[in-house]
Amino acid sequence: VPCVYLLAQEMFERKEVALTSAFFAAVSPLAIVFSSEALSSSLLVLLATLTFYYFYRCLRATRRSRLISLGVSTVLMLYTNY
């Protein structure tokens, strides 16, 4: 939920939109099912959200630290699923 808030805050630059997005992520039935399972699905969703967040930040301004963060989160996401 905090990652969804950060992503919405970065994309729309409005606190109301970020809070609404975080609320819908918190009450999403799919997220609730993922959190109740003992699989890597919830970690995959977290890392996919972080990957998209870093990707969006790289699109806005490409810096070395952002590219490294994007690479690390992408590799972790891919290794989590396999």
Short mmCIF file of C-alpha atoms in Angstrom, two decimals:
data_model
loop_
_atom_site.label_atom_id
_atom_site.label_comp_id
_atom_site.label_asym_id
_atom_site.label_seq_id
_atom_site.Cartn_x
_atom_site.Cartn_y
_atom_site.Cartn_z
CA VAL A 1 0.00 0.00 0.00
CA PRO A 2 2.79 2.51 0.72
CA CYS A 3 4.36 1.74 -2.67
CA VAL A 4 1.06 2.42 -4.42
CA TYR A 5 0.86 5.71 -2.54
CA LEU A 6 4.39 6.68 -3.65
CA LEU A 7 3.66 5.72 -7.24
CA ALA A 8 0.43 7.71 -7.39
CA GLN A 9 2.08 10.68 -5.68
CA GLU A 10 4.90 10.61 -8.24
CA MET A 11 2.58 10.25 -11.22
CA PHE A 12 -0.21 12.67 -10.37
CA GLU A 13 1.46 14.98 -7.81
CA ARG A 14 -1.76 15.23 -5.79
CA LYS A 15 -2.17 13.90 -2.29
CA GLU A 16 -5.88 13.15 -2.75
CA VAL A 17 -5.22 10.88 -5.73
CA ALA A 18 -2.41 9.12 -3.88
CA LEU A 19 -4.59 8.49 -0.82
CA THR A 20 -7.46 7.22 -2.97
CA SER A 21 -5.11 4.87 -4.81
CA ALA A 22 -3.70 3.56 -1.54
CA PHE A 23 -7.21 3.03 -0.20
CA PHE A 24 -8.25 1.01 -3.23
CA ALA A 25 -5.06 -1.03 -3.03
CA ALA A 26 -5.77 -1.76 0.64
CA VAL A 27 -9.33 -2.99 0.07
CA SER A 28 -8.69 -4.77 -3.23
CA PRO A 29 -10.00 -8.35 -3.09
CA LEU A 30 -7.08 -9.59 -5.17
CA ALA A 31 -4.56 -8.02 -2.78
CA ILE A 32 -6.35 -9.57 0.18
CA VAL A 33 -6.20 -13.03 -1.44
CA PHE A 34 -2.50 -12.60 -2.24
CA SER A 35 -1.73 -11.54 1.31
CA SER A 36 -3.44 -14.59 2.81
CA GLU A 37 -1.43 -17.06 0.72
CA ALA A 38 2.03 -18.23 1.69
CA LEU A 39 3.37 -17.83 -1.86
CA SER A 40 5.61 -15.27 -3.45
CA SER A 41 2.66 -13.54 -5.17
CA SER A 42 2.44 -10.67 -2.70
CA LEU A 43 6.19 -10.04 -2.94
CA LEU A 44 5.89 -10.12 -6.72
CA VAL A 45 3.15 -7.47 -6.63
CA LEU A 46 5.27 -5.30 -4.32
CA LEU A 47 8.33 -5.57 -6.54
CA ALA A 48 6.29 -4.95 -9.70
CA THR A 49 4.93 -1.76 -8.16
CA LEU A 50 8.43 -0.66 -7.17
CA THR A 51 9.73 -1.47 -10.65
CA PHE A 52 7.02 0.62 -12.24
CA TYR A 53 7.75 3.45 -9.77
CA TYR A 54 11.45 3.49 -10.63
CA PHE A 55 10.68 3.17 -14.35
CA TYR A 56 8.42 6.21 -14.18
CA ARG A 57 11.07 8.16 -12.30
CA CYS A 58 13.66 7.24 -14.95
CA LEU A 59 11.33 8.50 -17.66
CA ARG A 60 11.07 11.87 -15.94
CA ALA A 61 14.81 12.30 -15.30
CA THR A 62 17.41 9.65 -16.01
CA ARG A 63 20.10 9.44 -13.37
CA ARG A 64 22.53 6.69 -12.57
CA SER A 65 21.04 5.98 -9.12
CA ARG A 66 17.54 5.67 -10.59
CA LEU A 67 18.76 3.29 -13.28
CA ILE A 68 20.48 1.14 -10.67
CA SER A 69 17.31 1.10 -8.54
CA LEU A 70 15.28 0.14 -11.61
CA GLY A 71 17.69 -2.66 -12.47
CA VAL A 72 17.79 -4.06 -8.95
CA SER A 73 14.02 -4.03 -8.53
CA THR A 74 13.52 -5.63 -11.96
CA VAL A 75 16.02 -8.42 -11.26
CA LEU A 76 14.48 -9.08 -7.84
CA MET A 77 11.01 -9.17 -9.39
CA LEU A 78 12.09 -11.65 -12.03
CA TYR A 79 13.88 -13.93 -9.54
CA THR A 80 10.91 -13.84 -7.18
CA ASN A 81 8.60 -15.38 -9.73
CA TYR A 82 10.94 -18.23 -10.73
#
